[in-house]
Amino acid sequence: MNLAYFHLIDRIVALDVDKRSIMVEAQVPQESTIFEGHFPGYPLMPGVLLIETMAQTSGWLLLGLMKFERMPFLAAVKEAKMRSFVTPGELLTIEASIIHEGSGYSMTSAKISSGDKLACNATLTFRHVPFPNADLRGHMAVMAERIGFPQQAIAHG
């Protein structure tokens, strides 16, 4: 995780286009300025960043399903539940799967676990639109390579 730049996904473990699911990993940093105030003497990963981590995971799944032809943007968070604390240094496993698609929107079910402990889960809704510009699409392609996105899932051309 690079909290300073909101790059919260370290590595794609599995992307299954047929099953419409993804699994990624993220290592919570041992130190970050975010922990200085959240909370002094008892550092915890903020819940909003856990939701963002699930959203980024779902977004990578949607990019794969749409062959990088459209960009997903988070539109709604439903049923978000924080179930246990996440502390610095934990290795997180994040999973997401599609539960509904249609009319330019998709819904995913996502969860974060640390070891055998469920940390949080949520239902997320995304709107997908054409990439706003070539720079953003190019940036996403570079990030995809960095986190091990299966290159066969990226449409070339």
PDB file of C-alpha atoms in Angstrom:
ATOM      1  CA  MET A   1       0.000   0.000   0.000  1.00  0.00           C
ATOM      2  CA  ASN A   2       1.135   3.478  -0.796  1.00  0.00           C
ATOM      3  CA  LEU A   3      -1.226   5.513   1.364  1.00  0.00           C
ATOM      4  CA  ALA A   4       0.240   8.849   0.274  1.00  0.00           C
ATOM      5  CA  TYR A   5      -0.930   8.238  -3.301  1.00  0.00           C
ATOM      6  CA  PHE A   6      -4.031   6.151  -2.543  1.00  0.00           C
ATOM      7  CA  HIS A   7      -2.497   3.137  -4.296  1.00  0.00           C
ATOM      8  CA  LEU A   8      -3.990   0.594  -1.947  1.00  0.00           C
ATOM      9  CA  ILE A   9      -3.560  -2.604  -3.961  1.00  0.00           C
ATOM     10  CA  ASP A  10      -0.127  -4.217  -3.991  1.00  0.00           C
ATOM     11  CA  ARG A  11      -0.692  -7.322  -6.077  1.00  0.00           C
ATOM     12  CA  ILE A  12      -3.384  -9.164  -7.975  1.00  0.00           C
ATOM     13  CA  VAL A  13      -3.444 -12.778  -6.826  1.00  0.00           C
ATOM     14  CA  ALA A  14      -6.235 -14.032  -9.107  1.00  0.00           C
ATOM     15  CA  LEU A  15      -8.571 -12.553 -11.700  1.00  0.00           C
ATOM     16  CA  ASP A  16     -11.248 -14.921 -13.008  1.00  0.00           C
ATOM     17  CA  VAL A  17     -13.206 -13.235 -15.801  1.00  0.00           C
ATOM     18  CA  ASP A  18     -15.513 -16.256 -16.208  1.00  0.00           C
ATOM     19  CA  LYS A  19     -16.438 -16.316 -12.516  1.00  0.00           C
ATOM     20  CA  ARG A  20     -16.393 -12.495 -12.432  1.00  0.00           C
ATOM     21  CA  SER A  21     -14.209 -12.422  -9.332  1.00  0.00           C
ATOM     22  CA  ILE A  22     -10.854 -11.083  -8.184  1.00  0.00           C
ATOM     23  CA  MET A  23      -8.505 -11.562  -5.239  1.00  0.00           C
ATOM     24  CA  VAL A  24      -5.734  -9.111  -4.386  1.00  0.00           C
ATOM     25  CA  GLU A  25      -3.284  -8.515  -1.558  1.00  0.00           C
ATOM     26  CA  ALA A  26      -2.229  -5.376   0.229  1.00  0.00           C
ATOM     27  CA  GLN A  27       0.344  -4.931   2.972  1.00  0.00           C
ATOM     28  CA  VAL A  28      -0.616  -2.233   5.457  1.00  0.00           C
ATOM     29  CA  PRO A  29       2.519  -0.135   6.018  1.00  0.00           C
ATOM     30  CA  GLN A  30       4.175  -0.269   9.427  1.00  0.00           C
ATOM     31  CA  GLU A  31       4.416   3.505   9.488  1.00  0.00           C
ATOM     32  CA  SER A  32       2.413   6.274   7.863  1.00  0.00           C
ATOM     33  CA  THR A  33       1.382   9.778   8.842  1.00  0.00           C
ATOM     34  CA  ILE A  34      -2.226   8.543   8.685  1.00  0.00           C
ATOM     35  CA  PHE A  35      -1.591   6.587  11.900  1.00  0.00           C
ATOM     36  CA  GLU A  36      -0.306   9.627  13.831  1.00  0.00           C
ATOM     37  CA  GLY A  37      -3.838  10.836  14.453  1.00  0.00           C
ATOM     38  CA  HIS A  38      -5.719   7.561  14.006  1.00  0.00           C
ATOM     39  CA  PHE A  39      -5.099   6.919  16.899  1.00  0.00           C
ATOM     40  CA  PRO A  40      -2.157   8.104  19.037  1.00  0.00           C
ATOM     41  CA  GLY A  41      -0.768   5.067  20.837  1.00  0.00           C
ATOM     42  CA  TYR A  42      -3.232   2.727  19.086  1.00  0.00           C
ATOM     43  CA  PRO A  43      -2.770   2.985  15.292  1.00  0.00           C
ATOM     44  CA  LEU A  44      -5.675   1.675  13.203  1.00  0.00           C
ATOM     45  CA  MET A  45      -6.355   1.682   9.479  1.00  0.00           C
ATOM     46  CA  PRO A  46      -9.241   4.141   8.910  1.00  0.00           C
ATOM     47  CA  GLY A  47     -12.498   2.495   7.836  1.00  0.00           C
ATOM     48  CA  VAL A  48     -12.826   4.871   4.897  1.00  0.00           C
ATOM     49  CA  LEU A  49      -9.505   3.559   3.532  1.00  0.00           C
ATOM     50  CA  LEU A  50     -10.708  -0.011   3.945  1.00  0.00           C
ATOM     51  CA  ILE A  51     -13.780   0.904   1.874  1.00  0.00           C
ATOM     52  CA  GLU A  52     -11.501   2.535  -0.708  1.00  0.00           C
ATOM     53  CA  THR A  53      -9.395  -0.652  -0.797  1.00  0.00           C
ATOM     54  CA  MET A  54     -12.511  -2.716  -1.548  1.00  0.00           C
ATOM     55  CA  ALA A  55     -13.529  -0.150  -4.185  1.00  0.00           C
ATOM     56  CA  GLN A  56     -10.126  -0.306  -5.891  1.00  0.00           C
ATOM     57  CA  THR A  57     -10.256  -4.097  -5.889  1.00  0.00           C
ATOM     58  CA  SER A  58     -13.731  -4.035  -7.445  1.00  0.00           C
ATOM     59  CA  GLY A  59     -12.538  -1.440  -9.932  1.00  0.00           C
ATOM     60  CA  TRP A  60      -9.724  -3.700 -11.142  1.00  0.00           C
ATOM     61  CA  LEU A  61     -12.231  -6.501 -11.595  1.00  0.00           C
ATOM     62  CA  LEU A  62     -14.486  -4.243 -13.657  1.00  0.00           C
ATOM     63  CA  LEU A  63     -11.570  -2.997 -15.753  1.00  0.00           C
ATOM     64  CA  GLY A  64     -10.753  -6.608 -16.579  1.00  0.00           C
ATOM     65  CA  LEU A  65     -14.341  -7.452 -17.465  1.00  0.00           C
ATOM     66  CA  MET A  66     -14.618  -4.349 -19.665  1.00  0.00           C
ATOM     67  CA  LYS A  67     -11.187  -4.968 -21.279  1.00  0.00           C
ATOM     68  CA  PHE A  68      -9.995  -1.490 -20.227  1.00  0.00           C
ATOM     69  CA  GLU A  69     -12.519   0.068 -22.617  1.00  0.00           C
ATOM     70  CA  ARG A  70     -14.476   1.840 -19.854  1.00  0.00           C
ATOM     71  CA  MET A  71     -13.530   3.305 -16.474  1.00  0.00           C
ATOM     72  CA  PRO A  72     -15.466   2.392 -13.320  1.00  0.00           C
ATOM     73  CA  PHE A  73     -16.174   5.131 -10.778  1.00  0.00           C
ATOM     74  CA  LEU A  74     -17.512   4.443  -7.291  1.00  0.00           C
ATOM     75  CA  ALA A  75     -21.136   5.611  -7.112  1.00  0.00           C
ATOM     76  CA  ALA A  76     -22.507   4.124  -3.862  1.00  0.00           C
ATOM     77  CA  VAL A  77     -21.515   2.180  -0.764  1.00  0.00           C
ATOM     78  CA  LYS A  78     -24.143  -0.014   0.849  1.00  0.00           C
ATOM     79  CA  GLU A  79     -24.100  -2.466   3.697  1.00  0.00           C
ATOM     80  CA  ALA A  80     -20.559  -1.507   4.755  1.00  0.00           C
ATOM     81  CA  LYS A  81     -19.609  -3.230   7.980  1.00  0.00           C
ATOM     82  CA  MET A  82     -16.361  -2.825   9.905  1.00  0.00           C
ATOM     83  CA  ARG A  83     -15.934  -6.139  11.734  1.00  0.00           C
ATOM     84  CA  SER A  84     -12.441  -6.008  13.238  1.00  0.00           C
ATOM     85  CA  PHE A  85      -9.535  -3.601  13.538  1.00  0.00           C
ATOM     86  CA  VAL A  86      -6.758  -3.477  10.950  1.00  0.00           C
ATOM     87  CA  THR A  87      -3.369  -2.487  12.319  1.00  0.00           C
ATOM     88  CA  PRO A  88      -0.038  -1.501  10.748  1.00  0.00           C
ATOM     89  CA  GLY A  89       1.887  -4.378   9.201  1.00  0.00           C
ATOM     90  CA  GLU A  90      -1.070  -6.651   8.474  1.00  0.00           C
ATOM     91  CA  LEU A  91      -1.264  -8.480   5.154  1.00  0.00           C
ATOM     92  CA  LEU A  92      -4.780  -8.079   3.780  1.00  0.00           C
ATOM     93  CA  THR A  93      -6.575 -10.296   1.293  1.00  0.00           C
ATOM     94  CA  ILE A  94      -9.303  -8.462  -0.603  1.00  0.00           C
ATOM     95  CA  GLU A  95     -11.924 -10.261  -2.673  1.00  0.00           C
ATOM     96  CA  ALA A  96     -14.680  -8.927  -4.901  1.00  0.00           C
ATOM     97  CA  SER A  97     -17.262 -10.392  -7.224  1.00  0.00           C
ATOM     98  CA  ILE A  98     -19.975  -9.017  -9.481  1.00  0.00           C
ATOM     99  CA  ILE A  99     -23.505  -9.335  -8.119  1.00  0.00           C
ATOM    100  CA  HIS A 100     -25.387  -7.216 -10.689  1.00  0.00           C
ATOM    101  CA  GLU A 101     -24.737  -5.434 -13.996  1.00  0.00           C
ATOM    102  CA  GLY A 102     -26.834  -3.245 -16.251  1.00  0.00           C
ATOM    103  CA  SER A 103     -27.527   0.219 -17.662  1.00  0.00           C
ATOM    104  CA  GLY A 104     -23.936   1.438 -17.258  1.00  0.00           C
ATOM    105  CA  TYR A 105     -23.682   0.340 -13.625  1.00  0.00           C
ATOM    106  CA  SER A 106     -22.276  -2.649 -11.781  1.00  0.00           C
ATOM    107  CA  MET A 107     -22.609  -3.831  -8.199  1.00  0.00           C
ATOM    108  CA  THR A 108     -19.966  -5.829  -6.391  1.00  0.00           C
ATOM    109  CA  SER A 109     -19.743  -7.692  -3.139  1.00  0.00           C
ATOM    110  CA  ALA A 110     -16.347  -7.125  -1.512  1.00  0.00           C
ATOM    111  CA  LYS A 111     -14.568  -8.167   1.649  1.00  0.00           C
ATOM    112  CA  ILE A 112     -11.230  -7.754   3.390  1.00  0.00           C
ATOM    113  CA  SER A 113      -9.652 -10.442   5.530  1.00  0.00           C
ATOM    114  CA  SER A 114      -6.471 -10.590   7.548  1.00  0.00           C
ATOM    115  CA  GLY A 115      -5.508 -14.213   8.032  1.00  0.00           C
ATOM    116  CA  ASP A 116      -8.726 -15.999   8.944  1.00  0.00           C
ATOM    117  CA  LYS A 117     -10.278 -12.835  10.397  1.00  0.00           C
ATOM    118  CA  LEU A 118     -12.929 -10.905   8.406  1.00  0.00           C
ATOM    119  CA  ALA A 119     -12.096  -7.213   8.755  1.00  0.00           C
ATOM    120  CA  CYS A 120     -14.913  -5.660   6.725  1.00  0.00           C
ATOM    121  CA  ASN A 121     -17.297  -6.138   3.844  1.00  0.00           C
ATOM    122  CA  ALA A 122     -19.574  -4.009   1.678  1.00  0.00           C
ATOM    123  CA  THR A 123     -21.788  -3.871  -1.378  1.00  0.00           C
ATOM    124  CA  LEU A 124     -20.448  -1.299  -3.837  1.00  0.00           C
ATOM    125  CA  THR A 125     -22.036   0.287  -6.898  1.00  0.00           C
ATOM    126  CA  PHE A 126     -19.990   1.633  -9.815  1.00  0.00           C
ATOM    127  CA  ARG A 127     -20.863   3.720 -12.840  1.00  0.00           C
ATOM    128  CA  HIS A 128     -18.723   2.931 -15.859  1.00  0.00           C
ATOM    129  CA  VAL A 129     -18.023   5.507 -18.527  1.00  0.00           C
ATOM    130  CA  PRO A 130     -15.545   5.889 -21.381  1.00  0.00           C
ATOM    131  CA  PHE A 131     -12.107   6.876 -20.117  1.00  0.00           C
ATOM    132  CA  PRO A 132     -12.179  10.678 -19.684  1.00  0.00           C
ATOM    133  CA  ASN A 133      -8.809  11.021 -21.434  1.00  0.00           C
ATOM    134  CA  ALA A 134      -5.858   9.062 -22.790  1.00  0.00           C
ATOM    135  CA  ASP A 135      -3.621  10.113 -19.873  1.00  0.00           C
ATOM    136  CA  LEU A 136      -5.858   8.399 -17.317  1.00  0.00           C
ATOM    137  CA  ARG A 137      -6.104   5.252 -19.420  1.00  0.00           C
ATOM    138  CA  GLY A 138      -2.313   5.232 -19.815  1.00  0.00           C
ATOM    139  CA  HIS A 139      -1.813   5.716 -16.080  1.00  0.00           C
ATOM    140  CA  MET A 140      -4.174   2.822 -15.340  1.00  0.00           C
ATOM    141  CA  ALA A 141      -2.271   0.586 -17.780  1.00  0.00           C
ATOM    142  CA  VAL A 142       1.013   1.401 -15.994  1.00  0.00           C
ATOM    143  CA  MET A 143      -0.577   0.683 -12.607  1.00  0.00           C
ATOM    144  CA  ALA A 144      -2.030  -2.563 -13.965  1.00  0.00           C
ATOM    145  CA  GLU A 145       1.426  -3.768 -14.933  1.00  0.00           C
ATOM    146  CA  ARG A 146       2.842  -2.722 -11.551  1.00  0.00           C
ATOM    147  CA  ILE A 147       0.311  -4.811  -9.594  1.00  0.00           C
ATOM    148  CA  GLY A 148       0.456  -7.846 -11.882  1.00  0.00           C
ATOM    149  CA  PHE A 149      -2.786  -7.372 -13.779  1.00  0.00           C
ATOM    150  CA  PRO A 150      -3.097 -10.228 -16.333  1.00  0.00           C
ATOM    151  CA  GLN A 151      -2.038  -8.552 -19.569  1.00  0.00           C
ATOM    152  CA  GLN A 152      -4.333 -10.773 -21.662  1.00  0.00           C
ATOM    153  CA  ALA A 153      -7.262  -9.013 -19.943  1.00  0.00           C
ATOM    154  CA  ILE A 154      -6.198  -5.651 -21.409  1.00  0.00           C
ATOM    155  CA  ALA A 155      -7.528  -4.888 -24.886  1.00  0.00           C
ATOM    156  CA  HIS A 156      -4.801  -3.621 -27.175  1.00  0.00           C
ATOM    157  CA  GLY A 157      -5.425  -1.299 -30.014  1.00  0.00           C
TER     158      GLY A 157
END
